[in-house]
Amino acid sequence: MDQSTKEQGKTMAIVSYITVIGLLIAYFSTRGDKENEFVTFHIGQSLRIFILGIVISISVGVLVSITGLSILSYLSYAPLVLMILGAMNANNLKEEKLPIIGNIG
């Protein structure tokens, strides 16, 4: 993939990491003729983050209610850290997979 393709999709790649609405905006704005491989890669990474966020939220809720260890609720910040890391990669025009979840799917 050449540098100009990455530059054209940089904004949408960053937007894909900003909440689910940003993910949907990036997805629908790059469909059809405007498809960009760089944006598609970051949309996939962002989707994995949001799925992980849902899984962690449910798991932490159950674990905290069973064990009473409220310190486990700090695991809920993991998707936020991954979103920031993904947005930084998009800003730097990198196509690096995110740690832990980058190879899933």
Tab-separated table of C-alpha atoms in Angstrom:
chain	number	residue	atom	x	y	z
A	1	MET	CA	0.000	0.000	0.000
A	2	ASP	CA	1.445	3.352	-0.978
A	3	GLN	CA	1.801	6.439	1.186
A	4	SER	CA	-0.884	8.451	-0.631
A	5	THR	CA	-3.519	5.795	0.100
A	6	LYS	CA	-2.646	5.971	3.775
A	7	GLU	CA	-2.725	9.772	3.789
A	8	GLN	CA	-6.171	9.809	2.169
A	9	GLY	CA	-7.592	7.411	4.763
A	10	LYS	CA	-5.837	8.795	7.832
A	11	THR	CA	-8.786	10.829	9.123
A	12	MET	CA	-11.334	8.036	8.746
A	13	ALA	CA	-8.924	5.565	10.337
A	14	ILE	CA	-8.655	7.804	13.409
A	15	VAL	CA	-12.420	8.408	13.483
A	16	SER	CA	-13.033	4.652	13.541
A	17	TYR	CA	-11.570	4.488	17.057
A	18	ILE	CA	-13.903	7.163	18.456
A	19	THR	CA	-16.900	5.311	19.901
A	20	VAL	CA	-19.201	3.024	17.963
A	21	ILE	CA	-20.652	5.983	16.085
A	22	GLY	CA	-17.201	6.835	14.728
A	23	LEU	CA	-16.769	3.217	13.697
A	24	LEU	CA	-20.067	3.305	11.790
A	25	ILE	CA	-19.205	6.633	10.150
A	26	ALA	CA	-15.841	5.292	8.983
A	27	TYR	CA	-17.411	2.065	7.760
A	28	PHE	CA	-20.181	3.653	5.717
A	29	SER	CA	-18.011	6.448	4.333
A	30	THR	CA	-15.470	4.009	2.877
A	31	ARG	CA	-17.855	1.579	1.195
A	32	GLY	CA	-18.118	1.168	-2.534
A	33	ASP	CA	-15.849	3.218	-4.767
A	34	LYS	CA	-14.047	4.930	-1.905
A	35	GLU	CA	-12.764	1.732	-0.279
A	36	ASN	CA	-9.352	2.245	1.308
A	37	GLU	CA	-7.263	-0.688	2.588
A	38	PHE	CA	-5.722	1.400	5.370
A	39	VAL	CA	-9.117	2.444	6.723
A	40	THR	CA	-10.481	-1.089	6.376
A	41	PHE	CA	-7.608	-2.423	8.479
A	42	HIS	CA	-8.246	0.104	11.257
A	43	ILE	CA	-12.013	-0.472	11.139
A	44	GLY	CA	-11.331	-4.165	11.786
A	45	GLN	CA	-9.048	-3.366	14.706
A	46	SER	CA	-11.604	-0.938	16.138
A	47	LEU	CA	-14.391	-3.498	15.843
A	48	ARG	CA	-12.291	-5.990	17.792
A	49	ILE	CA	-11.772	-3.395	20.538
A	50	PHE	CA	-15.492	-2.734	20.907
A	51	ILE	CA	-16.315	-6.437	21.038
A	52	LEU	CA	-13.591	-6.877	23.663
A	53	GLY	CA	-15.110	-3.984	25.616
A	54	ILE	CA	-18.492	-5.682	25.729
A	55	VAL	CA	-16.976	-9.016	26.783
A	56	ILE	CA	-14.848	-7.396	29.500
A	57	SER	CA	-17.784	-5.363	30.780
A	58	ILE	CA	-19.978	-8.430	31.200
A	59	SER	CA	-17.168	-10.571	32.625
A	60	VAL	CA	-16.043	-7.955	35.122
A	61	GLY	CA	-19.614	-7.353	36.245
A	62	VAL	CA	-20.106	-11.037	36.950
A	63	LEU	CA	-16.715	-11.467	38.629
A	64	VAL	CA	-17.136	-8.424	40.861
A	65	SER	CA	-20.592	-9.558	41.960
A	66	ILE	CA	-19.356	-13.099	42.691
A	67	THR	CA	-16.003	-12.363	44.321
A	68	GLY	CA	-16.573	-8.872	45.680
A	69	LEU	CA	-13.148	-7.787	44.409
A	70	SER	CA	-13.904	-4.319	43.104
A	71	ILE	CA	-10.289	-3.924	41.973
A	72	LEU	CA	-11.212	-6.078	38.967
A	73	SER	CA	-13.242	-3.157	37.637
A	74	TYR	CA	-9.981	-1.562	36.481
A	75	LEU	CA	-9.924	-4.124	33.675
A	76	SER	CA	-12.652	-2.041	32.059
A	77	TYR	CA	-9.990	0.504	31.073
A	78	ALA	CA	-8.196	-1.968	28.769
A	79	PRO	CA	-10.356	-1.125	25.697
A	80	LEU	CA	-9.705	2.591	26.245
A	81	VAL	CA	-5.954	1.977	26.239
A	82	LEU	CA	-6.259	-0.098	23.062
A	83	MET	CA	-8.364	2.624	21.405
A	84	ILE	CA	-5.706	5.224	22.147
A	85	LEU	CA	-2.981	2.921	20.865
A	86	GLY	CA	-4.935	2.220	17.676
A	87	ALA	CA	-5.614	5.915	17.067
A	88	MET	CA	-1.916	6.659	17.544
A	89	ASN	CA	-1.036	3.959	15.002
A	90	ALA	CA	-3.533	5.428	12.541
A	91	ASN	CA	-2.156	8.917	13.079
A	92	ASN	CA	1.389	7.675	12.431
A	93	LEU	CA	0.208	5.819	9.272
A	94	LYS	CA	1.127	2.425	10.718
A	95	GLU	CA	-0.688	-0.831	10.067
A	96	GLU	CA	0.348	-2.585	13.266
A	97	LYS	CA	-1.968	-5.084	14.873
A	98	LEU	CA	-3.009	-4.278	18.413
A	99	PRO	CA	-1.645	-6.370	21.289
A	100	ILE	CA	-3.723	-9.342	22.455
A	101	ILE	CA	-6.663	-8.889	20.053
A	102	GLY	CA	-4.923	-7.937	16.801
A	103	ASN	CA	-4.746	-11.491	15.456
A	104	ILE	CA	-8.258	-12.568	16.409
A	105	GLY	CA	-10.671	-13.045	13.536
